[in-house]
CSV table of C-alpha atoms and ligand atoms in Angstrom, one decimal:
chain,number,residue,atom,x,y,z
K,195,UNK,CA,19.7,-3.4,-34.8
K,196,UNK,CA,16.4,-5.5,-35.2
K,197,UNK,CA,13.5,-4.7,-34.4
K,198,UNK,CA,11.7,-5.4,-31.1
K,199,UNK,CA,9.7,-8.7,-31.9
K,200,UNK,CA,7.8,-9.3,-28.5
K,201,UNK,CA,4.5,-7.4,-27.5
K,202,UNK,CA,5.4,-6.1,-24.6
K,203,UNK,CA,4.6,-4.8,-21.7
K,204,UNK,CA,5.2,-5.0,-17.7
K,205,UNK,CA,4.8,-3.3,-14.5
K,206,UNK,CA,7.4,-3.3,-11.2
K,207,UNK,CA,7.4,-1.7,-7.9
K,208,UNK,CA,9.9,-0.4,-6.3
K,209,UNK,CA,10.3,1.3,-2.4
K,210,UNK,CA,12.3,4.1,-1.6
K,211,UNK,CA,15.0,3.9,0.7
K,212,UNK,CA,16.9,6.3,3.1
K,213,UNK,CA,20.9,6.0,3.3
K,214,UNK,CA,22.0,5.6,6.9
K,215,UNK,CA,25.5,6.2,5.8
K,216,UNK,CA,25.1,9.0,3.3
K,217,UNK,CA,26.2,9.3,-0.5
K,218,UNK,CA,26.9,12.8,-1.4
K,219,UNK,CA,29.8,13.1,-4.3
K,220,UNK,CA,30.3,11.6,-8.0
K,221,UNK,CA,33.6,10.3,-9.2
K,222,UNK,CA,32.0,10.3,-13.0
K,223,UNK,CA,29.0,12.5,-13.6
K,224,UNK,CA,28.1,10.6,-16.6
K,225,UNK,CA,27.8,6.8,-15.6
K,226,UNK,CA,26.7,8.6,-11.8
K,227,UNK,CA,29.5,6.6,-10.1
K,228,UNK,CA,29.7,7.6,-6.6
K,229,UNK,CA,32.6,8.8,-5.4
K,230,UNK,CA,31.8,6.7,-1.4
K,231,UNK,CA,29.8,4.1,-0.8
K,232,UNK,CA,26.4,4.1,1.5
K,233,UNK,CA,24.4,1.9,3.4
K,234,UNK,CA,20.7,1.9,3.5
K,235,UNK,CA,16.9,0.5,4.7
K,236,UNK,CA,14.7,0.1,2.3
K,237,UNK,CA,11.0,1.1,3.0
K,238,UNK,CA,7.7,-0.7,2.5
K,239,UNK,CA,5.2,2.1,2.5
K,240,UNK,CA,7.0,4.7,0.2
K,241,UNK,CA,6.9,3.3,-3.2
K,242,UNK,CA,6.4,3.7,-7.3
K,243,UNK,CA,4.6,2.0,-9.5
K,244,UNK,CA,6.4,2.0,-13.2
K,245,UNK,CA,4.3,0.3,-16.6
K,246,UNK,CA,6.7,-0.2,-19.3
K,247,UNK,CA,4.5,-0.6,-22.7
K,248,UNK,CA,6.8,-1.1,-25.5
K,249,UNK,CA,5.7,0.6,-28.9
K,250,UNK,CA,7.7,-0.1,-32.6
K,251,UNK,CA,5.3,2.7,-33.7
K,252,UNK,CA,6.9,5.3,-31.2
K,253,UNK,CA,9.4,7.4,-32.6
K,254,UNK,CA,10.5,8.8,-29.1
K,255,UNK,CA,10.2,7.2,-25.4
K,256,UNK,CA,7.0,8.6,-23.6
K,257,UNK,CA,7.6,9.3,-19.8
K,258,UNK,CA,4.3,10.4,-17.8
K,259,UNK,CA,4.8,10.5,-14.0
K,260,UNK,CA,1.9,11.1,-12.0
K,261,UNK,CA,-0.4,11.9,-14.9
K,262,UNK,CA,2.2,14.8,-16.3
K,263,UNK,CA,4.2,14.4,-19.0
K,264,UNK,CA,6.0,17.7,-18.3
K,265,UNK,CA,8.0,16.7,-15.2
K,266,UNK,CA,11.4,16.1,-14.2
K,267,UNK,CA,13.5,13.1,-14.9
K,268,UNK,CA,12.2,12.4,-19.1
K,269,UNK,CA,16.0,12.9,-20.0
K,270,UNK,CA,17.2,10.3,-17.2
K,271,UNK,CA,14.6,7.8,-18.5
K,272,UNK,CA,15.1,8.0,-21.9
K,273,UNK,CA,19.1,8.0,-21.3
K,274,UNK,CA,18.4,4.4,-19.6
K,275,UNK,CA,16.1,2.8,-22.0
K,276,UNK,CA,18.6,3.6,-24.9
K,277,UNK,CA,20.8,1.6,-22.8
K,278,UNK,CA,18.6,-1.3,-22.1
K,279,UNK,CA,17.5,-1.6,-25.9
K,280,UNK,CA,21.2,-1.5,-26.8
K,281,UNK,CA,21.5,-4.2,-24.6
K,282,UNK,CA,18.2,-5.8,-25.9
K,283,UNK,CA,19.2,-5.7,-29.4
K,284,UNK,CA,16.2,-3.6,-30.0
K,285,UNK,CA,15.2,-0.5,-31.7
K,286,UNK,CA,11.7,-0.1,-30.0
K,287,UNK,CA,10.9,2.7,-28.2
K,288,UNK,CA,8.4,2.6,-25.4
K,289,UNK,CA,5.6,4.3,-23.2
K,290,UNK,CA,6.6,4.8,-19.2
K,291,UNK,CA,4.1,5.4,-16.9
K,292,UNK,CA,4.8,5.9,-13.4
K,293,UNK,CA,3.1,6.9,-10.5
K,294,UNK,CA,4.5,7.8,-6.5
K,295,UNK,CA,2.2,7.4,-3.7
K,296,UNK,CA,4.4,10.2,-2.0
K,297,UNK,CA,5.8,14.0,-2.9
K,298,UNK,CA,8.2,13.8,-5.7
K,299,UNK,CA,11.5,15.4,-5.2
K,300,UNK,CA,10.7,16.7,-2.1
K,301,UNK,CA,13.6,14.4,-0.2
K,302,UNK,CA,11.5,11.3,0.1
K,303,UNK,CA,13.7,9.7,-1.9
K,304,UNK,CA,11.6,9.5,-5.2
K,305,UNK,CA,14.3,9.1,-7.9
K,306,UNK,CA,15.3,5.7,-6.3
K,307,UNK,CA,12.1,4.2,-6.4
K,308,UNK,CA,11.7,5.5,-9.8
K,309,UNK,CA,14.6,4.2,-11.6
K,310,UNK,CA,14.2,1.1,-9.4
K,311,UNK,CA,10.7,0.6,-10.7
K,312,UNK,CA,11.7,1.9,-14.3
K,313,UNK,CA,14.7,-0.6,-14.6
K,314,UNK,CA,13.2,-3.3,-13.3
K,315,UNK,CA,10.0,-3.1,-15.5
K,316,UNK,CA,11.8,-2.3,-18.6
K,317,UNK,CA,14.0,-5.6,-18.1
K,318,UNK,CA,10.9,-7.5,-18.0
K,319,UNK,CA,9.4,-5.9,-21.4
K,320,UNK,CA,12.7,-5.9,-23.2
K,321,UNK,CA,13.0,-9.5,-22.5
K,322,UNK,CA,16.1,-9.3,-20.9
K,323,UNK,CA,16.3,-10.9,-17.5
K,324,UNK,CA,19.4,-9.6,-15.8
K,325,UNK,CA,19.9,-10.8,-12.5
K,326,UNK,CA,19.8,-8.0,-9.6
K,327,UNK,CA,23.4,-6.6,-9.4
K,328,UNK,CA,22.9,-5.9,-13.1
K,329,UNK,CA,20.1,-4.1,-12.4
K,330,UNK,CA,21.0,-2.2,-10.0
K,331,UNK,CA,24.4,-1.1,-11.9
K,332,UNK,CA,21.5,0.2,-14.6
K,333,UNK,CA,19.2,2.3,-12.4
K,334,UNK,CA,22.6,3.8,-10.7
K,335,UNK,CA,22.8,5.6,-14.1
K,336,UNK,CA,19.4,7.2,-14.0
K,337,UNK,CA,19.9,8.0,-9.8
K,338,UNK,CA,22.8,7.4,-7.9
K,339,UNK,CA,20.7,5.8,-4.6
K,340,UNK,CA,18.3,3.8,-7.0
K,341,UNK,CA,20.7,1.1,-6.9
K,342,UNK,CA,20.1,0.7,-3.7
K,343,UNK,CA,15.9,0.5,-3.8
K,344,UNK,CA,16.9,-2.6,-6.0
K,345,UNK,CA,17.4,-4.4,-2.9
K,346,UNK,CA,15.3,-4.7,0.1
K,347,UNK,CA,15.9,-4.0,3.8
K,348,UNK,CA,19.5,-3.2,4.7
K,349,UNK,CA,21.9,-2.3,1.4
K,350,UNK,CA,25.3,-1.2,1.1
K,351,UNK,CA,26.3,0.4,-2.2
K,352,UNK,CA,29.5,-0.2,-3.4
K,353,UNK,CA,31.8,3.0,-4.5
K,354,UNK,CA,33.5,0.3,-6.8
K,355,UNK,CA,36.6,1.3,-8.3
K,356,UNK,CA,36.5,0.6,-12.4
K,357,UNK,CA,36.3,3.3,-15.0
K,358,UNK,CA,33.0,1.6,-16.3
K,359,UNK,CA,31.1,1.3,-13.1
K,360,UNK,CA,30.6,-2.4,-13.5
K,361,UNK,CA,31.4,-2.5,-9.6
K,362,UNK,CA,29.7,0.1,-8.2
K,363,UNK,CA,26.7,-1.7,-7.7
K,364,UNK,CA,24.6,-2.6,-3.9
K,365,UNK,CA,24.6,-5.7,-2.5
K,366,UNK,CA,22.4,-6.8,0.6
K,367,UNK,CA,23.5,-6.9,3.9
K,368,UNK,CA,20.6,-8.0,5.6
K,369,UNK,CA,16.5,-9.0,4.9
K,370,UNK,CA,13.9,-6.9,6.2
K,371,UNK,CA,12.8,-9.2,8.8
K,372,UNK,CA,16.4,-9.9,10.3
K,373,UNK,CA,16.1,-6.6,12.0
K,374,UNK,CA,12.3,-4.9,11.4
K,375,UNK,CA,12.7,-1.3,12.1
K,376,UNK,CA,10.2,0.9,11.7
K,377,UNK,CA,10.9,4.8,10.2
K,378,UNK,CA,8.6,7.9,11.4
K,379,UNK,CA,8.6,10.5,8.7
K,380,UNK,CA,7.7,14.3,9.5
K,381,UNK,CA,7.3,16.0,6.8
K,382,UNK,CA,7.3,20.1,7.0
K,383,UNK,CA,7.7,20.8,3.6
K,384,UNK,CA,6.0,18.7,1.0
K,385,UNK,CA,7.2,21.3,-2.0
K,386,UNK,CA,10.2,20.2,-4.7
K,387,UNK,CA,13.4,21.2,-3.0
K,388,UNK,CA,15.0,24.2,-4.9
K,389,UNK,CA,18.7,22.9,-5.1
K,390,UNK,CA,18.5,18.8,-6.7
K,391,UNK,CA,20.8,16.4,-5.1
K,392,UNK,CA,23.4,15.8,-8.1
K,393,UNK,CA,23.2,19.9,-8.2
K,394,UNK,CA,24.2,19.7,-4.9
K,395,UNK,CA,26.6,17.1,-5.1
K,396,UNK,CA,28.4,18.6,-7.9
K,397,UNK,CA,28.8,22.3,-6.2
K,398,UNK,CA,29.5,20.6,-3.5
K,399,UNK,CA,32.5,18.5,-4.7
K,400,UNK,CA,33.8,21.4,-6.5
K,401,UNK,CA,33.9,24.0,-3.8
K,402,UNK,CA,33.8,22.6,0.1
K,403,UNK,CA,37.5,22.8,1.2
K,404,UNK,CA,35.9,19.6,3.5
K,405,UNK,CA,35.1,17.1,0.5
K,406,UNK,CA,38.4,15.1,1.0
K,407,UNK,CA,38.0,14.7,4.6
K,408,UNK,CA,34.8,13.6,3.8
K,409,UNK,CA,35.7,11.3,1.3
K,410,UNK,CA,38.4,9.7,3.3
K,411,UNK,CA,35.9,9.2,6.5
K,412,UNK,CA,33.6,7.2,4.7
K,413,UNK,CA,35.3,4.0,4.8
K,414,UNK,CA,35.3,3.6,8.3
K,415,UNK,CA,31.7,5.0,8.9
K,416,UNK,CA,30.8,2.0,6.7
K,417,UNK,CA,32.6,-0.4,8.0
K,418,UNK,CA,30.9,1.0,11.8
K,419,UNK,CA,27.3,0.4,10.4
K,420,UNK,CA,28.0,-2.5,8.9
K,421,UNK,CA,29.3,-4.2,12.2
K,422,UNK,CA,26.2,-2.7,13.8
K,423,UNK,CA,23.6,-4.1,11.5
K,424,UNK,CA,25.2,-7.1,11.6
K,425,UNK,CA,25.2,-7.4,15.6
K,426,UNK,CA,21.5,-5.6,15.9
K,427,UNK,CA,23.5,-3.3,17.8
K,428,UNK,CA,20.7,0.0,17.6
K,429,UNK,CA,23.0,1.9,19.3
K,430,UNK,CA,26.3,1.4,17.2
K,431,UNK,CA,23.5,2.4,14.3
K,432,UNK,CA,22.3,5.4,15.9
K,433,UNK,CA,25.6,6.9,16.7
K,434,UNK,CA,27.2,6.1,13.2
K,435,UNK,CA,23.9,7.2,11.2
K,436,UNK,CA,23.8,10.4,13.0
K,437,UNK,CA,27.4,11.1,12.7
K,438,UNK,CA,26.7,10.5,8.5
K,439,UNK,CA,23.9,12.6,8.5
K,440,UNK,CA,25.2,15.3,10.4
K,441,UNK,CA,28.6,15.5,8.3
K,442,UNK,CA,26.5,15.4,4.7
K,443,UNK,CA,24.7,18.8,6.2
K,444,UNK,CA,28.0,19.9,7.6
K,445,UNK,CA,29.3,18.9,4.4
K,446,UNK,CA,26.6,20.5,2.1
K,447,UNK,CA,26.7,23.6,4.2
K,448,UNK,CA,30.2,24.3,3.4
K,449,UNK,CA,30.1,24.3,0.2
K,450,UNK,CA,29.8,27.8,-1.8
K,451,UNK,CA,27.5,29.1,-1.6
K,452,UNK,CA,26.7,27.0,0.9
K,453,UNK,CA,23.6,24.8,0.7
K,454,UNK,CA,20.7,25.0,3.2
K,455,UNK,CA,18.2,22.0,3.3
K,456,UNK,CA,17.2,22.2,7.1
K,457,UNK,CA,14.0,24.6,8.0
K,458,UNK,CA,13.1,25.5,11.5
K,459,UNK,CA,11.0,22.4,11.8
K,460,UNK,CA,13.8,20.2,11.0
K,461,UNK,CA,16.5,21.3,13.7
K,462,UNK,CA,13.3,21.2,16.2
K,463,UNK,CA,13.4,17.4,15.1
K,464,UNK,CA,16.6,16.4,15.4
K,465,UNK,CA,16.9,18.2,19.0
K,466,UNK,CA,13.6,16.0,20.2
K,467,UNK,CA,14.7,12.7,18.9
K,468,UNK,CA,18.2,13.4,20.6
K,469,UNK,CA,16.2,14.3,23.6
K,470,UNK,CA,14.0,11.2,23.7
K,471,UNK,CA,17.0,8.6,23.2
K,472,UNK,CA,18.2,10.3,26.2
K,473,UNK,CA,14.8,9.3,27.6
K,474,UNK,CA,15.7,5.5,26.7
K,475,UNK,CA,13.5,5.5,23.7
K,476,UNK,CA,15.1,3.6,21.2
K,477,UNK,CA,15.3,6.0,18.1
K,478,UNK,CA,17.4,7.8,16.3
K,479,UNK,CA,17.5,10.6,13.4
K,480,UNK,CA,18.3,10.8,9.6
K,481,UNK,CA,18.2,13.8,7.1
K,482,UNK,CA,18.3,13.5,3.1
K,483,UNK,CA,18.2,16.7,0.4
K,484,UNK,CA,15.1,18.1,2.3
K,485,UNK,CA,14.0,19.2,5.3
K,486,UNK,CA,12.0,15.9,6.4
K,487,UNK,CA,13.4,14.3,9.4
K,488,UNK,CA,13.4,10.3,9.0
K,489,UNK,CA,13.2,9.1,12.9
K,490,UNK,CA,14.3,5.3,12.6
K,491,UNK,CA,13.4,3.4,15.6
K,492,UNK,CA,12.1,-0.2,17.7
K,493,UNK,CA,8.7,-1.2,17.1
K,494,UNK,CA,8.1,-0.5,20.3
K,495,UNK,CA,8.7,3.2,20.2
K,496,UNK,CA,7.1,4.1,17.1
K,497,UNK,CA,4.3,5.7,18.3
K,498,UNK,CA,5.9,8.0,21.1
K,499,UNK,CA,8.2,9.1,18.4
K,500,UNK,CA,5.0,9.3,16.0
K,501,UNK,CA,3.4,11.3,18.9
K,502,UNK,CA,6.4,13.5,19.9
K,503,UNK,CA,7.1,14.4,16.4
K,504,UNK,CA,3.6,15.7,15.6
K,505,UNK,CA,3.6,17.7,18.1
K,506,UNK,CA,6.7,19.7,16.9
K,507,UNK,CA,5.8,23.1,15.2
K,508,UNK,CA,6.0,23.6,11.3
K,509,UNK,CA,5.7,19.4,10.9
K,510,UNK,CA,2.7,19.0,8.8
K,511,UNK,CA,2.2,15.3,8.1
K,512,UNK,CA,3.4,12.3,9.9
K,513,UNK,CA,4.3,9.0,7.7
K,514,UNK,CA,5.5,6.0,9.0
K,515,UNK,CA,7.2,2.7,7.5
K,516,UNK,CA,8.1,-0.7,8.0
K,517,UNK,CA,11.1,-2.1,6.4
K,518,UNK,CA,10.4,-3.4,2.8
K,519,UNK,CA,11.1,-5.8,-0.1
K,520,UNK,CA,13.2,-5.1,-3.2
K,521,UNK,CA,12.5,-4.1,-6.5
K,522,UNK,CA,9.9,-6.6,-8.5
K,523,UNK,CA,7.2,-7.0,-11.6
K,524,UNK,CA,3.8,-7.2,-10.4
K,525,UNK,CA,0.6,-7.3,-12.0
K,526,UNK,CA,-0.7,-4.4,-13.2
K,527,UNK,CA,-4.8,-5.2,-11.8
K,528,UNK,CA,-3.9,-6.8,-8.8
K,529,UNK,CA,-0.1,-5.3,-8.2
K,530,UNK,CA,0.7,-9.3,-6.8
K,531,UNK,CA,4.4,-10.4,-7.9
K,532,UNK,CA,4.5,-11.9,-11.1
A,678,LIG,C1,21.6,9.3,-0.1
A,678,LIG,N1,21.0,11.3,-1.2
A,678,LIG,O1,22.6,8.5,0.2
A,678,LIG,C2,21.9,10.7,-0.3
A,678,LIG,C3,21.8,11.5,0.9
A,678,LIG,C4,20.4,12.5,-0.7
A,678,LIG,C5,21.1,12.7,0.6
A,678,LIG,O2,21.3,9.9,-2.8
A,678,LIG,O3,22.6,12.6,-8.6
A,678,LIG,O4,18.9,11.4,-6.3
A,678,LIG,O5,20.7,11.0,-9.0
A,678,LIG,O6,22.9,10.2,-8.1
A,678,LIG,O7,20.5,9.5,-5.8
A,678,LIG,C6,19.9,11.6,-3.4
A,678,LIG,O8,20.6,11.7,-4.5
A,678,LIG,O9,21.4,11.7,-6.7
A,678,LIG,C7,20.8,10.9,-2.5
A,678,LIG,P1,21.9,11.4,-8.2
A,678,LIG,P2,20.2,11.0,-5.9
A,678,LIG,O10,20.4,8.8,-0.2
C-alpha cells in the first residue's frame, strides 16, 4: 500500500432522516445489509457536521464527537475508514471530528447523519470521488439508515439481494421541494436509549415468532408509499407510515424479552395526532428506537400540531423541520458547499 500523498483535509454535512416505512432486521450483521427495504424524508434542521483531517503521522484513526473522544460509534468509524483507504490505496490514518446539533442516540436518528457526514467527508480527503450510490453502499456499513441521509428529501433504501451488498443501496424518489413537508418533533426523553437499534434488531430477528410476517409485508408497504409520494397523496402516506410504525413497535414488542421504546408521553402523542387528523388537520405520526414522536404534516398545520403537542404531558422540547438536502462537503468557516 502507498502512502497517502495529498494534505488533506475536508468537512460534509449531513441531515438526519426518519423512515416512513421502517427498517428493523439485518440479512448480514457484518456488511449491515438489511433484511427489507425503507422509505424515508430527509430533514433540514437535524444535522452533523464531520472534519476529516488526514494524518501519515497517526498510527490509529482519532474519532471525537461532540468534544468526547470516549463515545459510541469509534469502532464503526474506524471499520469504514479501513475500507475507504483500502479503496484509496492509502495507508494514512486520519483525525474525525464530528459534532450533532441534536441528542445523540436518543432516536433522532444520529448515526445516519453521522456516517452520512463521515463517508462523505472522508471521500473528499481520500481523494476518491465516488459518485452517491457508492457512497451510500459505504455509510450502510457503519449504520444501516445512513444510506439513506446520503440522499435528500424522499429515499427508498434498497434491501438488494447480492451476498456483497453492492445493491442494497438508496436511491431518491423525490426532491425536497416536490412535496415540502414539514416534521414536529416532541421530544420526552432527550437521554441515550438503553437497548441500541442493531441490539434490537438482532434480538429481535432471532426471537419474535412475527419476524417473517414482517418481513414478507414489507414489499407491499413499500410499494403503498411509494405510489403515495409519487401522487402527493398525504393520506395514502399517513395510513401506510402509520401502519409501518405501528408494526416495527408491534414487532419490537414481541420479541423476547420484549423491547419497550414508548414512554407515557409517547402513546399520549400518537392518540392526539390520531385525534387531530380526525379533526381534518393534515398530519400524521411516526416512531423510531425512542420515545420521540415525529408528527409529519402540511405547512399549513405545523403550528397546531406544534401547539397541540406541547401541550401533552411528559413532552419536554418541541423541534420542528423542513425537508432537507443530501449529504455534501462544505467549508469548514463558512459551512457553504464546496
Ligand atoms: C429506520 N431505525 O428505518 C429504523 C426504524 C430505527 C427505527 O434504522 O444497526 O442506527 O446501525 O443498521 O440504522 C435505526 O437503526 O441501525 C433505524 P444499524 P440504525 O430508521
Amino acid at each position: 500500500m502507498n502512502s497517502h500523498a495529498g494534505s488533506s483535509r475536508a468537512s460534509a454535512v449531513a441531515h438526519a432522516n426518519f423512515a416512513l416505512v421502517k427498517y428493523w432486521g439485518k440479512r448480514d450483521a457484518v456488511l449491515n445489509l438489511p433484511d427489507v427495504g425503507s422509505i424515508s424524508i430527509t430533514l433540514d434542521a437535524l444535522w452533523t457536521r464531520t472534519r476529516v483531517a488526514i494524518d501519515p503521522a497517526l498510527e490509529h484513526d482519532r474519532f471525537e464527537l461532540d468534544g468526547r473522544t470516549d463515545g459510541v460509534g469509534g469502532d464503526r468509524v474506524c471499520t469504514l475508514l479501513a475500507r475507504m483507504r483500502e479503496l484509496a490505496g492509502s495507508a494514512a490514518r486520519a483525525r474525525v471530528s464530528s459534532t450533532n446539533n441534536f441528542p445523540t442516540g436518543a432516536g433522532l436518528a444520529s448515526s445516519a447523519s453521522g456516517f452520512a457526514a463521515l463517508v462523505t467527508a472522508a471521500d473528499r480527503a481520500y481523494g476518491l470521488g465516488l459518485p452517491p450510490e457508492r457512497l451510500s453502499a459505504l455509510a450502510r456499513i457503519g449504520s444501516g439508515s445512513a444510506a439513506r441521509s446520503i440522499f435528500g428529501g424522499y429515499v427508498e433504501m434498497h434491501r438488494g439481494m447480492r451476498a456483497d451488498g453492492s445493491d442494497s443501496v438508496a436511491a431518491p424518489l423525490a426532491e425536497a421541494e416536490d412535496w415540502p413537508l414539514e416534521v414536529v418533533i416532541a421530544v420526552s426523553d432527550r437521554r441515550r436509549k438503553s437497548v441500541g437499534s442493531t441490539e434490537g434488531m438482532q434480538r429481535t430477528a432471532a426471537t419474535s415468532p412475527f419476524y417473517s410476517a414482517w418481513v414478507a409485508n414489507q414489499p407491499a408497504d413499500l410499494a403503498r408509499a411509494r405510489e403515495a409520494i409519487a401522487a402527493r397523496d398525504f393520506e395514502a402516506l399517513a395510513e401506510v407510515s402509520e401502519a409501518s410504525a405501528l408494526a416495527m413497535h408491534g414487532l419490537a414488542m414481541s420479541a423476547r424479552p420484549g423491547l419497550l421504546y414508548f414512554n407515557a408521553a409517547t402513546m399520549e402523542c400518537l392518540h392526539r395526532i390520531r385525534q387531530l387528523r380526525a379533526e381534518g388537520v393534515a398530519v400524521f405520526f411516526t416512531v423510531d428506537a425512542g420515545p420521540q414522536v415525529k408528527a409529519i404534516c402540511g405547512p399549513a398545520a405545523a403550528d397546531a400540531v406544534a401547539a397541540a403537542l406541547a401541550g401533552v404531558p411528559g413532552v419536554t422540547e418541541i423541534l420542528r423541520s423542513g425537508l432537507g438536502a443530501g449529504a455534501a462537503c462544505v467549508d469548514r468557516e463558512t459551512a457553504r458547499p464546496t
